[in-house]
Amino acid sequence: MTDPGYPSAPTAPPGCPAHAGAVRLGGLEYQQAPSQLYRTLRRDHGPVAPVLLDGDIPAWLVLGYSELTYVTSHDELFARDSRRWNQWENIPPDWPLMPFVGYQPSVLFTEGEDHRRRAGVITQALEGVDQFELSHDCRLIADDLIGRFAGSGQAELMADFVHALPMRAVVQMCGMPTSGEDTRRLVDDLRVSLDAGEGDDPVAAYGRVGERLRQLVKDKRAAPGPDVTSRMLKDPAGLTDEEIVQDLISVIAAAQQPTANWICNTLRLLLTDERFAVNVSGGRLSVGEALNEVLWLDTPTQNFIGRWAARDVRLGGRQIRAGDCLVLGLAAANTDPQIWPEGHVGAENAAHLSFSNGEHRCPYPAPLLADVMARTAVETLLERLPDLVLAADPEELSWRPSIWMRGLDALPVRFTPVMQ
Ligand code: HEM
């Protein structure tokens, strides 16, 4: 790769001819304009690009829509158990991507029949969530959060609203009250384990999350309720308590960050793009259209790690070796010009790969529930604060330095103060 616009780019890891010219994923230039990087990668490498992860660990980035569809629909070739990786001897225990690739006995890393059993229990439990009730609960949570800053005429929405809403909604869905010291601590520990900041101890926080969910499972065994945890416990598949704890952690983690960033990127679009003109009554396009456009063009889960080749296999003209790691380039695939001539990206249909595809895709009712949460959050905010505007230049908004999750560092807004 030779694009001078990407100074943190290439160098091949020694002794790896397949990764000659591999591109380091990361760096500021990636974070601010990833679509530019995907275009360059596609031009220079085709639909499957050799890349280097943190510490120059080699992997493949699957950028092509049809290649990505192929990978995700052939889990016997591209499997999910990270213990298959041929790079473990090069990975230090404190590797930054360890939280995503370190094997855990949860639904995320299981394969075959065992995966179908675990994913089936989650699907059935999520299907029991009443979408009207969820919308009502989200409305109450949104009202509570907005009430805390409405009188001041200004807010930083990422901290004050965007992250808190889906977290509280999901915790409640799993059978815990939305308020109370216990829940507040769990929400805090989840935040630290999913997205640690300076001075946080994510390992200790993750340990406390496990303890709290073990207690929740015990309580629900004794006194079941109309919630996801109780439905998982009574499923005839008969998962053990520890399997349920692991899968509850996966559900909460898989729901919170992507849904929060879906809300964030939708609000950014609404507040910065004149087609939506939310501060002038009668913007031409709706919140629903903004939510869908974000899934095509600014999807929260940009890249997902990943799959591991079960045997030697060719893909997109590349020789993939058994145990190689493949990163799912969901955002890149959504804008693949082979599928969508550039002008049609953002179309009204939902054929994007933002919820992935195949056996391990985001389990069926989850995208609908995320849509209810995101839509209710955005609509309630705009309804309660109708003259909401950005309190910064759009160019001043900065993206978080992550190649995995696309969301803003901060979203400052102002509005006419509302007295309660
Ligand atoms: C109520 C909200 C949500 C819940 C409960 C949820 C739950 C889950 C679960 C349990 C998995 C693991 C599936 C498996 O390995 O079998 C998963 C995977 C995933 N989810 Fe979601 N999710 C939610 C929202 C979202 C949102 C908003 C997005 C992005 C727009 C998203 C994108 C994904 C992706 C890309 C995967 C990885 C699929 C793969 O490995 O191929 N999810 N989700």
Tab-separated table of C-alpha atoms and ligand atoms in Angstrom:
chain	number	residue	atom	x	y	z
A	1	MET	CA	0.000	0.000	0.000
A	2	THR	CA	1.519	3.263	-1.102
A	3	ASP	CA	-0.973	5.965	-0.300
A	4	PRO	CA	0.983	8.898	1.153
A	5	GLY	CA	-2.161	9.890	3.039
A	6	TYR	CA	-1.564	7.032	5.480
A	7	PRO	CA	1.751	7.524	7.210
A	8	SER	CA	1.179	4.740	9.753
A	9	ALA	CA	0.870	2.247	6.895
A	10	PRO	CA	2.982	-0.555	5.751
A	11	THR	CA	5.722	-2.812	6.801
A	12	ALA	CA	5.456	-6.541	6.533
A	13	PRO	CA	6.078	-8.683	9.593
A	14	PRO	CA	9.367	-10.477	9.118
A	15	GLY	CA	9.038	-13.867	7.485
A	16	CYS	CA	5.456	-13.494	6.313
A	17	PRO	CA	5.353	-13.229	2.509
A	18	ALA	CA	1.538	-13.203	2.451
A	19	HIS	CA	1.649	-9.983	4.438
A	20	ALA	CA	4.096	-8.099	2.240
A	21	GLY	CA	2.747	-4.555	2.029
A	22	ALA	CA	0.301	-5.161	4.876
A	23	VAL	CA	-1.383	-2.099	6.306
A	24	ARG	CA	-1.400	-1.165	9.969
A	25	LEU	CA	-4.989	-0.687	11.047
A	26	GLY	CA	-5.231	2.317	13.304
A	27	GLY	CA	-3.948	5.836	13.641
A	28	LEU	CA	-5.642	9.183	13.545
A	29	GLU	CA	-6.095	9.207	9.799
A	30	TYR	CA	-8.067	5.973	10.056
A	31	GLN	CA	-10.299	7.290	12.776
A	32	GLN	CA	-11.275	10.501	10.988
A	33	ALA	CA	-11.796	9.118	7.472
A	34	PRO	CA	-12.084	5.330	7.444
A	35	SER	CA	-14.006	5.213	4.151
A	36	GLN	CA	-10.970	6.737	2.439
A	37	LEU	CA	-8.746	4.014	3.892
A	38	TYR	CA	-11.157	1.266	2.748
A	39	ARG	CA	-11.145	2.683	-0.780
A	40	THR	CA	-7.362	2.713	-0.842
A	41	LEU	CA	-7.148	-0.795	0.590
A	42	ARG	CA	-9.618	-2.092	-1.978
A	43	ARG	CA	-7.712	-0.441	-4.793
A	44	ASP	CA	-4.338	-1.777	-3.674
A	45	HIS	CA	-5.294	-5.198	-2.319
A	46	GLY	CA	-8.725	-6.223	-3.584
A	47	PRO	CA	-11.550	-7.536	-1.382
A	48	VAL	CA	-9.328	-9.285	1.203
A	49	ALA	CA	-6.453	-7.150	2.481
A	50	PRO	CA	-3.441	-8.193	4.578
A	51	VAL	CA	-3.406	-5.996	7.694
A	52	LEU	CA	-1.426	-5.637	10.891
A	53	LEU	CA	-3.184	-5.391	14.233
A	54	ASP	CA	-1.647	-3.873	17.387
A	55	GLY	CA	1.938	-5.068	17.828
A	56	ASP	CA	2.104	-5.899	14.094
A	57	ILE	CA	0.129	-9.110	14.462
A	58	PRO	CA	-0.975	-10.187	10.956
A	59	ALA	CA	-4.632	-10.697	10.035
A	60	TRP	CA	-6.894	-10.400	6.977
A	61	LEU	CA	-9.446	-7.626	6.613
A	62	VAL	CA	-12.438	-8.836	4.573
A	63	LEU	CA	-13.666	-5.743	2.699
A	64	GLY	CA	-15.788	-7.184	-0.095
A	65	TYR	CA	-19.537	-7.568	0.404
A	66	SER	CA	-19.717	-10.957	-1.273
A	67	GLU	CA	-16.487	-12.223	0.382
A	68	LEU	CA	-17.836	-11.146	3.785
A	69	THR	CA	-21.163	-12.834	3.107
A	70	TYR	CA	-19.244	-15.979	2.128
A	71	VAL	CA	-17.084	-15.949	5.270
A	72	THR	CA	-20.001	-15.420	7.648
A	73	SER	CA	-22.191	-18.054	6.014
A	74	HIS	CA	-19.496	-20.789	6.110
A	75	ASP	CA	-18.770	-21.199	9.787
A	76	GLU	CA	-17.302	-24.663	9.137
A	77	LEU	CA	-14.487	-22.915	7.185
A	78	PHE	CA	-14.320	-19.625	9.095
A	79	ALA	CA	-14.933	-20.549	12.693
A	80	ARG	CA	-15.446	-18.525	15.850
A	81	ASP	CA	-13.306	-20.266	18.484
A	82	SER	CA	-10.258	-18.003	18.856
A	83	ARG	CA	-8.166	-20.847	20.279
A	84	ARG	CA	-7.679	-21.865	16.624
A	85	TRP	CA	-5.398	-18.837	16.085
A	86	ASN	CA	-1.899	-19.557	14.760
A	87	GLN	CA	-0.533	-16.358	16.356
A	88	TRP	CA	-1.003	-17.079	20.050
A	89	GLU	CA	2.731	-17.501	20.655
A	90	ASN	CA	3.211	-13.869	19.505
A	91	ILE	CA	0.445	-12.368	21.647
A	92	PRO	CA	1.395	-10.905	25.036
A	93	PRO	CA	-1.109	-11.430	27.884
A	94	ASP	CA	-1.761	-7.663	28.104
A	95	TRP	CA	-2.407	-7.306	24.351
A	96	PRO	CA	-4.980	-4.499	23.926
A	97	LEU	CA	-7.326	-6.661	21.825
A	98	MET	CA	-7.373	-9.452	24.398
A	99	PRO	CA	-10.898	-8.544	25.625
A	100	PHE	CA	-12.181	-9.277	22.090
A	101	VAL	CA	-10.147	-12.369	21.200
A	102	GLY	CA	-9.335	-14.029	24.532
A	103	TYR	CA	-11.427	-17.204	24.600
A	104	GLN	CA	-14.353	-17.235	27.002
A	105	PRO	CA	-16.884	-20.019	27.408
A	106	SER	CA	-19.740	-17.828	26.107
A	107	VAL	CA	-22.064	-17.994	23.083
A	108	LEU	CA	-19.604	-15.739	21.226
A	109	PHE	CA	-16.876	-18.397	20.993
A	110	THR	CA	-18.921	-21.589	20.746
A	111	GLU	CA	-19.336	-23.433	17.466
A	112	GLY	CA	-21.682	-25.890	15.745
A	113	GLU	CA	-24.450	-27.613	17.728
A	114	ASP	CA	-23.324	-26.070	21.003
A	115	HIS	CA	-23.606	-22.599	19.462
A	116	ARG	CA	-27.076	-23.290	18.054
A	117	ARG	CA	-28.215	-24.371	21.524
A	118	ARG	CA	-26.810	-21.245	23.245
A	119	ALA	CA	-27.929	-18.798	20.540
A	120	GLY	CA	-31.384	-20.455	20.473
A	121	VAL	CA	-31.850	-19.753	24.183
A	122	ILE	CA	-30.885	-16.072	23.723
A	123	THR	CA	-33.173	-15.707	20.708
A	124	GLN	CA	-36.121	-17.219	22.534
A	125	ALA	CA	-35.495	-15.049	25.623
A	126	LEU	CA	-35.198	-11.846	23.552
A	127	GLU	CA	-38.333	-12.741	21.593
A	128	GLY	CA	-40.243	-12.508	24.871
A	129	VAL	CA	-39.440	-8.779	25.153
A	130	ASP	CA	-42.562	-6.744	24.403
A	131	GLN	CA	-41.491	-3.961	22.035
A	132	PHE	CA	-44.174	-1.559	23.263
A	133	GLU	CA	-43.133	-2.066	26.862
A	134	LEU	CA	-39.485	-1.621	25.902
A	135	SER	CA	-40.327	1.615	24.126
A	136	HIS	CA	-42.275	2.788	27.173
A	137	ASP	CA	-39.369	1.923	29.496
A	138	CYS	CA	-36.888	3.706	27.210
A	139	ARG	CA	-39.141	6.748	27.200
A	140	LEU	CA	-39.090	6.829	31.022
A	141	ILE	CA	-35.311	6.397	31.122
A	142	ALA	CA	-34.889	9.144	28.492
A	143	ASP	CA	-37.203	11.473	30.424
A	144	ASP	CA	-35.228	10.883	33.607
A	145	LEU	CA	-31.860	11.522	31.917
A	146	ILE	CA	-33.078	14.606	30.024
A	147	GLY	CA	-34.678	15.964	33.222
A	148	ARG	CA	-31.214	16.115	34.803
A	149	PHE	CA	-29.843	18.605	32.253
A	150	ALA	CA	-32.956	20.182	30.671
A	151	GLY	CA	-32.873	23.222	32.981
A	152	SER	CA	-29.267	24.114	32.135
A	153	GLY	CA	-29.702	24.736	28.403
A	154	GLN	CA	-26.653	22.630	27.551
A	155	ALA	CA	-25.414	19.050	27.720
A	156	GLU	CA	-22.674	16.711	26.598
A	157	LEU	CA	-24.902	14.011	25.186
A	158	MET	CA	-22.409	11.116	25.126
A	159	ALA	CA	-21.932	11.182	28.892
A	160	ASP	CA	-25.336	12.568	29.905
A	161	PHE	CA	-27.600	10.522	27.645
A	162	VAL	CA	-26.284	8.331	24.834
A	163	HIS	CA	-24.309	5.712	26.798
A	164	ALA	CA	-26.605	5.617	29.794
A	165	LEU	CA	-29.885	4.941	28.006
A	166	PRO	CA	-29.231	1.564	26.332
A	167	MET	CA	-27.256	0.361	29.337
A	168	ARG	CA	-30.133	1.013	31.697
A	169	ALA	CA	-32.677	-0.400	29.239
A	170	VAL	CA	-30.736	-3.643	28.775
A	171	VAL	CA	-30.072	-4.107	32.482
A	172	GLN	CA	-33.798	-3.664	33.110
A	173	MET	CA	-34.635	-6.099	30.299
A	174	CYS	CA	-32.486	-8.685	32.084
A	175	GLY	CA	-34.557	-8.282	35.249
A	176	MET	CA	-32.816	-5.656	37.356
A	177	PRO	CA	-34.362	-2.384	38.500
A	178	THR	CA	-33.184	0.689	36.551
A	179	SER	CA	-32.431	2.660	39.688
A	180	GLY	CA	-30.890	1.815	43.052
A	181	GLU	CA	-27.309	1.648	44.254
A	182	ASP	CA	-26.862	-1.957	43.145
A	183	THR	CA	-27.838	-1.235	39.532
A	184	ARG	CA	-25.864	2.007	39.479
A	185	ARG	CA	-22.745	0.079	40.490
A	186	LEU	CA	-23.382	-2.619	37.867
A	187	VAL	CA	-23.906	-0.007	35.138
A	188	ASP	CA	-20.675	1.685	36.215
A	189	ASP	CA	-18.711	-1.577	36.245
A	190	LEU	CA	-20.093	-2.536	32.834
A	191	ARG	CA	-19.043	0.823	31.448
A	192	VAL	CA	-15.515	0.378	32.803
A	193	SER	CA	-15.200	-3.210	31.531
A	194	LEU	CA	-16.458	-2.322	28.049
A	195	ASP	CA	-14.787	1.040	27.620
A	196	ALA	CA	-12.140	1.699	30.271
A	197	GLY	CA	-10.872	5.235	30.704
A	198	GLU	CA	-7.768	6.623	32.400
A	199	GLY	CA	-7.351	5.227	35.932
A	200	ASP	CA	-10.054	2.553	35.531
A	201	ASP	CA	-9.437	-1.074	36.440
A	202	PRO	CA	-11.388	-3.035	33.802
A	203	VAL	CA	-10.344	-6.462	35.108
A	204	ALA	CA	-11.663	-5.779	38.624
A	205	ALA	CA	-14.820	-4.203	37.169
A	206	TYR	CA	-15.398	-7.242	34.927
A	207	GLY	CA	-15.008	-9.511	37.964
A	208	ARG	CA	-17.690	-7.558	39.851
A	209	VAL	CA	-20.029	-7.731	36.818
A	210	GLY	CA	-19.689	-11.549	36.858
A	211	GLU	CA	-20.407	-11.652	40.608
A	212	ARG	CA	-23.475	-9.430	40.270
A	213	LEU	CA	-24.875	-11.498	37.392
A	214	ARG	CA	-24.221	-14.735	39.319
A	215	GLN	CA	-26.339	-13.263	42.102
A	216	LEU	CA	-29.025	-12.207	39.590
A	217	VAL	CA	-29.208	-15.754	38.170
A	218	LYS	CA	-29.520	-17.156	41.715
A	219	ASP	CA	-32.296	-14.680	42.569
A	220	LYS	CA	-34.209	-15.444	39.369
A	221	ARG	CA	-33.941	-19.208	39.970
A	222	ALA	CA	-35.643	-18.587	43.314
A	223	ALA	CA	-38.169	-16.002	42.072
A	224	PRO	CA	-38.550	-15.843	38.268
A	225	GLY	CA	-40.057	-12.789	36.594
A	226	PRO	CA	-41.034	-11.569	33.122
A	227	ASP	CA	-37.433	-10.924	32.057
A	228	VAL	CA	-34.668	-12.240	29.777
A	229	THR	CA	-32.756	-13.944	32.610
A	230	SER	CA	-35.800	-15.891	33.848
A	231	ARG	CA	-36.689	-16.977	30.316
A	232	MET	CA	-33.128	-18.223	29.748
A	233	LEU	CA	-33.321	-20.186	32.998
A	234	LYS	CA	-36.535	-21.935	32.112
A	235	ASP	CA	-35.595	-22.772	28.502
A	236	PRO	CA	-35.802	-26.560	27.871
A	237	ALA	CA	-32.231	-26.460	26.463
A	238	GLY	CA	-31.221	-26.519	30.142
A	239	LEU	CA	-28.134	-24.260	30.164
A	240	THR	CA	-26.122	-24.307	33.394
A	241	ASP	CA	-26.157	-21.215	35.618
A	242	GLU	CA	-22.572	-20.440	34.623
A	243	GLU	CA	-23.434	-20.678	30.898
A	244	ILE	CA	-26.293	-18.254	31.505
A	245	VAL	CA	-24.030	-15.817	33.378
A	246	GLN	CA	-21.516	-15.894	30.490
A	247	ASP	CA	-24.251	-15.371	27.890
A	248	LEU	CA	-25.909	-12.566	29.869
A	249	ILE	CA	-22.561	-10.746	29.903
A	250	SER	CA	-22.358	-11.273	26.116
A	251	VAL	CA	-25.903	-9.985	25.594
A	252	ILE	CA	-25.366	-6.866	27.707
A	253	ALA	CA	-21.954	-6.113	26.187
A	254	ALA	CA	-23.141	-6.821	22.622
A	255	ALA	CA	-26.147	-4.565	23.121
A	256	GLN	CA	-24.731	-1.548	24.934
A	257	GLN	CA	-21.824	-0.184	22.888
A	258	PRO	CA	-23.330	-0.672	19.403
A	259	THR	CA	-26.745	0.685	20.383
A	260	ALA	CA	-25.204	3.711	22.119
A	261	ASN	CA	-23.063	4.485	19.087
A	262	TRP	CA	-26.008	3.981	16.769
A	263	ILE	CA	-27.822	6.691	18.775
A	264	CYS	CA	-24.697	8.880	18.736
A	265	ASN	CA	-24.068	8.648	14.987
A	266	THR	CA	-27.763	9.218	14.233
A	267	LEU	CA	-27.868	12.335	16.402
A	268	ARG	CA	-24.703	13.611	14.735
A	269	LEU	CA	-26.269	13.117	11.310
A	270	LEU	CA	-29.504	14.828	12.349
A	271	LEU	CA	-27.645	17.767	13.864
A	272	THR	CA	-25.155	18.306	11.056
A	273	ASP	CA	-26.886	17.388	7.800
A	274	GLU	CA	-29.303	19.901	6.382
A	275	ARG	CA	-31.390	17.183	4.723
A	276	PHE	CA	-32.663	16.413	8.228
A	277	ALA	CA	-32.817	19.984	9.554
A	278	VAL	CA	-34.096	19.002	12.975
A	279	ASN	CA	-33.968	22.503	14.362
A	280	VAL	CA	-36.344	23.761	11.669
A	281	SER	CA	-39.793	22.250	11.803
A	282	GLY	CA	-40.499	19.840	8.980
A	283	GLY	CA	-37.036	18.476	8.112
A	284	ARG	CA	-37.342	16.540	4.863
A	285	LEU	CA	-36.112	13.200	6.107
A	286	SER	CA	-37.246	11.280	9.176
A	287	VAL	CA	-35.486	9.847	12.217
A	288	GLY	CA	-36.096	6.376	10.729
A	289	GLU	CA	-34.232	7.374	7.586
A	290	ALA	CA	-31.350	8.766	9.631
A	291	LEU	CA	-31.130	5.524	11.661
A	292	ASN	CA	-30.988	3.483	8.454
A	293	GLU	CA	-28.496	5.762	6.722
A	294	VAL	CA	-26.148	5.447	9.699
A	295	LEU	CA	-26.225	1.647	9.405
A	296	TRP	CA	-25.051	1.986	5.800
A	297	LEU	CA	-22.516	4.792	6.099
A	298	ASP	CA	-21.408	5.172	9.734
A	299	THR	CA	-22.200	1.850	11.301
A	300	PRO	CA	-21.261	1.442	14.980
A	301	THR	CA	-19.489	-1.931	14.633
A	302	GLN	CA	-17.097	-0.917	11.840
A	303	ASN	CA	-14.913	-3.992	12.099
A	304	PHE	CA	-15.424	-7.156	14.091
A	305	ILE	CA	-12.746	-9.603	15.188
A	306	GLY	CA	-13.419	-12.153	13.972
A	307	ARG	CA	-13.229	-15.583	12.457
A	308	TRP	CA	-10.385	-18.113	12.376
A	309	ALA	CA	-9.792	-20.326	9.339
A	310	ALA	CA	-10.512	-23.971	10.150
A	311	ARG	CA	-8.252	-25.122	7.289
A	312	ASP	CA	-6.252	-23.755	4.365
A	313	VAL	CA	-8.676	-22.046	1.997
A	314	ARG	CA	-8.669	-19.463	-0.816
A	315	LEU	CA	-10.692	-16.292	-0.420
A	316	GLY	CA	-10.831	-13.228	-2.667
A	317	GLY	CA	-7.717	-14.413	-4.512
A	318	ARG	CA	-5.768	-14.883	-1.252
A	319	GLN	CA	-4.326	-18.014	0.264
A	320	ILE	CA	-5.613	-18.139	3.842
A	321	ARG	CA	-3.811	-20.586	6.127
A	322	ALA	CA	-5.463	-22.730	8.801
A	323	GLY	CA	-5.597	-20.685	12.007
A	324	ASP	CA	-5.331	-17.263	10.285
A	325	CYS	CA	-7.482	-14.517	11.752
A	326	LEU	CA	-10.053	-12.713	9.612
A	327	VAL	CA	-11.452	-9.335	10.651
A	328	LEU	CA	-14.998	-8.745	9.379
A	329	GLY	CA	-14.885	-5.382	7.586
A	330	LEU	CA	-18.582	-4.629	8.044
A	331	ALA	CA	-18.361	-0.897	7.284
A	332	ALA	CA	-16.182	-1.455	4.227
A	333	ALA	CA	-18.506	-4.154	2.864
A	334	ASN	CA	-21.513	-1.836	3.255
A	335	THR	CA	-19.951	0.611	0.828
A	336	ASP	CA	-18.472	-1.945	-1.571
A	337	PRO	CA	-18.860	-0.385	-5.035
A	338	GLN	CA	-19.237	-3.890	-6.500
A	339	ILE	CA	-22.632	-4.060	-4.838
A	340	TRP	CA	-23.671	-0.420	-4.637
A	341	PRO	CA	-22.564	2.165	-7.111
A	342	GLU	CA	-21.483	4.954	-4.705
A	343	GLY	CA	-24.556	7.056	-5.415
A	344	HIS	CA	-26.923	4.420	-4.082
A	345	VAL	CA	-25.353	3.801	-0.717
A	346	GLY	CA	-27.787	4.717	2.032
A	347	ALA	CA	-30.678	3.217	0.169
A	348	GLU	CA	-33.853	2.506	2.105
A	349	ASN	CA	-33.387	-1.240	2.137
A	350	ALA	CA	-31.723	-3.108	4.994
A	351	ALA	CA	-29.303	-5.287	3.027
A	352	HIS	CA	-26.314	-3.827	4.886
A	353	LEU	CA	-24.075	-6.129	6.930
A	354	SER	CA	-24.101	-3.996	10.079
A	355	PHE	CA	-25.631	-6.826	12.105
A	356	SER	CA	-23.322	-9.292	10.321
A	357	ASN	CA	-24.694	-12.447	8.724
A	358	GLY	CA	-24.885	-16.220	9.172
A	359	GLU	CA	-24.699	-18.425	12.230
A	360	HIS	CA	-23.105	-15.834	14.553
A	361	ARG	CA	-24.973	-12.762	13.313
A	362	CYS	CA	-26.627	-10.466	15.843
A	363	PRO	CA	-29.440	-12.787	16.996
A	364	TYR	CA	-32.723	-12.161	15.197
A	365	PRO	CA	-34.808	-10.025	17.594
A	366	ALA	CA	-31.804	-7.998	18.843
A	367	PRO	CA	-31.663	-5.584	15.862
A	368	LEU	CA	-35.381	-4.855	16.341
A	369	LEU	CA	-34.918	-4.202	20.053
A	370	ALA	CA	-31.918	-1.978	19.337
A	371	ASP	CA	-34.062	-0.088	16.831
A	372	VAL	CA	-36.763	0.477	19.477
A	373	MET	CA	-34.161	1.788	21.941
A	374	ALA	CA	-32.384	4.032	19.439
A	375	ARG	CA	-35.573	5.404	17.890
A	376	THR	CA	-37.175	6.124	21.276
A	377	ALA	CA	-34.003	7.781	22.556
A	378	VAL	CA	-33.661	10.094	19.566
A	379	GLU	CA	-37.367	10.919	19.234
A	380	THR	CA	-37.787	11.659	22.954
A	381	LEU	CA	-34.762	13.951	22.938
A	382	LEU	CA	-35.986	15.912	19.911
A	383	GLU	CA	-39.493	16.106	21.306
A	384	ARG	CA	-38.392	17.342	24.740
A	385	LEU	CA	-35.765	19.771	23.394
A	386	PRO	CA	-37.136	20.849	20.010
A	387	ASP	CA	-34.587	23.618	19.371
A	388	LEU	CA	-31.577	21.396	20.143
A	389	VAL	CA	-28.477	22.421	18.164
A	390	LEU	CA	-24.852	21.419	18.121
A	391	ALA	CA	-22.709	23.546	20.473
A	392	ALA	CA	-19.581	23.071	18.341
A	393	ASP	CA	-18.499	23.324	14.758
A	394	PRO	CA	-19.289	19.975	13.041
A	395	GLU	CA	-15.584	19.731	12.081
A	396	GLU	CA	-14.622	19.988	15.754
A	397	LEU	CA	-16.405	16.739	16.623
A	398	SER	CA	-13.796	14.036	17.013
A	399	TRP	CA	-14.218	10.296	16.550
A	400	ARG	CA	-13.030	7.917	19.231
A	401	PRO	CA	-9.667	6.360	18.409
A	402	SER	CA	-11.023	2.890	17.702
A	403	ILE	CA	-11.004	0.875	14.514
A	404	TRP	CA	-13.729	-1.367	15.956
A	405	MET	CA	-16.471	0.897	17.212
A	406	ARG	CA	-17.375	4.150	15.471
A	407	GLY	CA	-18.649	6.842	17.805
A	408	LEU	CA	-17.802	10.345	18.968
A	409	ASP	CA	-15.697	11.400	21.942
A	410	ALA	CA	-18.269	14.043	22.838
A	411	LEU	CA	-21.468	15.539	21.444
A	412	PRO	CA	-22.008	18.988	22.996
A	413	VAL	CA	-25.423	20.587	22.424
A	414	ARG	CA	-27.416	23.615	23.552
A	415	PHE	CA	-31.122	24.418	23.657
A	416	THR	CA	-33.581	26.688	25.397
A	417	PRO	CA	-33.615	25.636	29.070
A	418	VAL	CA	-36.772	23.783	30.035
A	419	MET	CA	-38.088	24.293	33.549
A	420	GLN	CA	-39.518	21.098	35.128
B	1	HEM	C1	-30.719	-5.007	22.027
B	1	HEM	C2	-29.536	-4.784	21.426
B	1	HEM	C3	-28.600	-5.895	21.020
B	1	HEM	C4	-28.458	-7.163	21.545
B	1	HEM	C5	-29.231	-7.799	22.699
B	1	HEM	C6	-27.401	-7.820	20.782
B	1	HEM	C7	-26.951	-9.124	21.015
B	1	HEM	C8	-25.952	-9.749	20.319
B	1	HEM	C9	-25.397	-11.063	20.635
B	1	HEM	C10	-25.853	-11.965	21.797
B	1	HEM	C11	-24.423	-11.348	19.724
B	1	HEM	C12	-23.566	-12.623	19.642
B	1	HEM	C13	-24.147	-13.560	18.612
B	1	HEM	C14	-23.386	-14.860	18.487
B	1	HEM	O1	-22.143	-14.901	18.582
B	1	HEM	O2	-24.043	-15.871	18.234
B	1	HEM	C15	-24.347	-10.189	18.828
B	1	HEM	C16	-23.483	-10.104	17.783
B	1	HEM	C17	-23.364	-8.981	16.995
B	1	HEM	N1	-24.132	-7.839	17.048
B	1	HEM	FE1	-25.645	-7.439	18.323
B	1	HEM	N2	-26.935	-6.952	19.809
B	1	HEM	C18	-27.627	-5.766	19.918
B	1	HEM	C19	-27.451	-4.632	19.156
B	1	HEM	C20	-26.601	-4.527	18.106
B	1	HEM	C21	-26.405	-3.335	17.287
B	1	HEM	C22	-27.122	-2.007	17.474
B	1	HEM	C23	-25.458	-3.642	16.324
B	1	HEM	C24	-24.884	-2.782	15.231
B	1	HEM	C25	-25.567	-1.872	14.578
B	1	HEM	C26	-25.068	-5.027	16.546
B	1	HEM	C27	-24.141	-5.706	15.783
B	1	HEM	C28	-23.673	-6.976	16.060
B	1	HEM	C29	-22.577	-7.608	15.338
B	1	HEM	C30	-21.806	-6.997	14.170
B	1	HEM	C31	-22.368	-8.860	15.920
B	1	HEM	C32	-21.277	-9.869	15.560
B	1	HEM	C33	-21.819	-10.930	14.669
B	1	HEM	C34	-20.783	-11.896	14.140
B	1	HEM	O3	-19.926	-12.448	14.869
B	1	HEM	O4	-20.856	-12.167	12.936
B	1	HEM	N3	-25.767	-5.529	17.620
B	1	HEM	N4	-25.276	-9.247	19.194
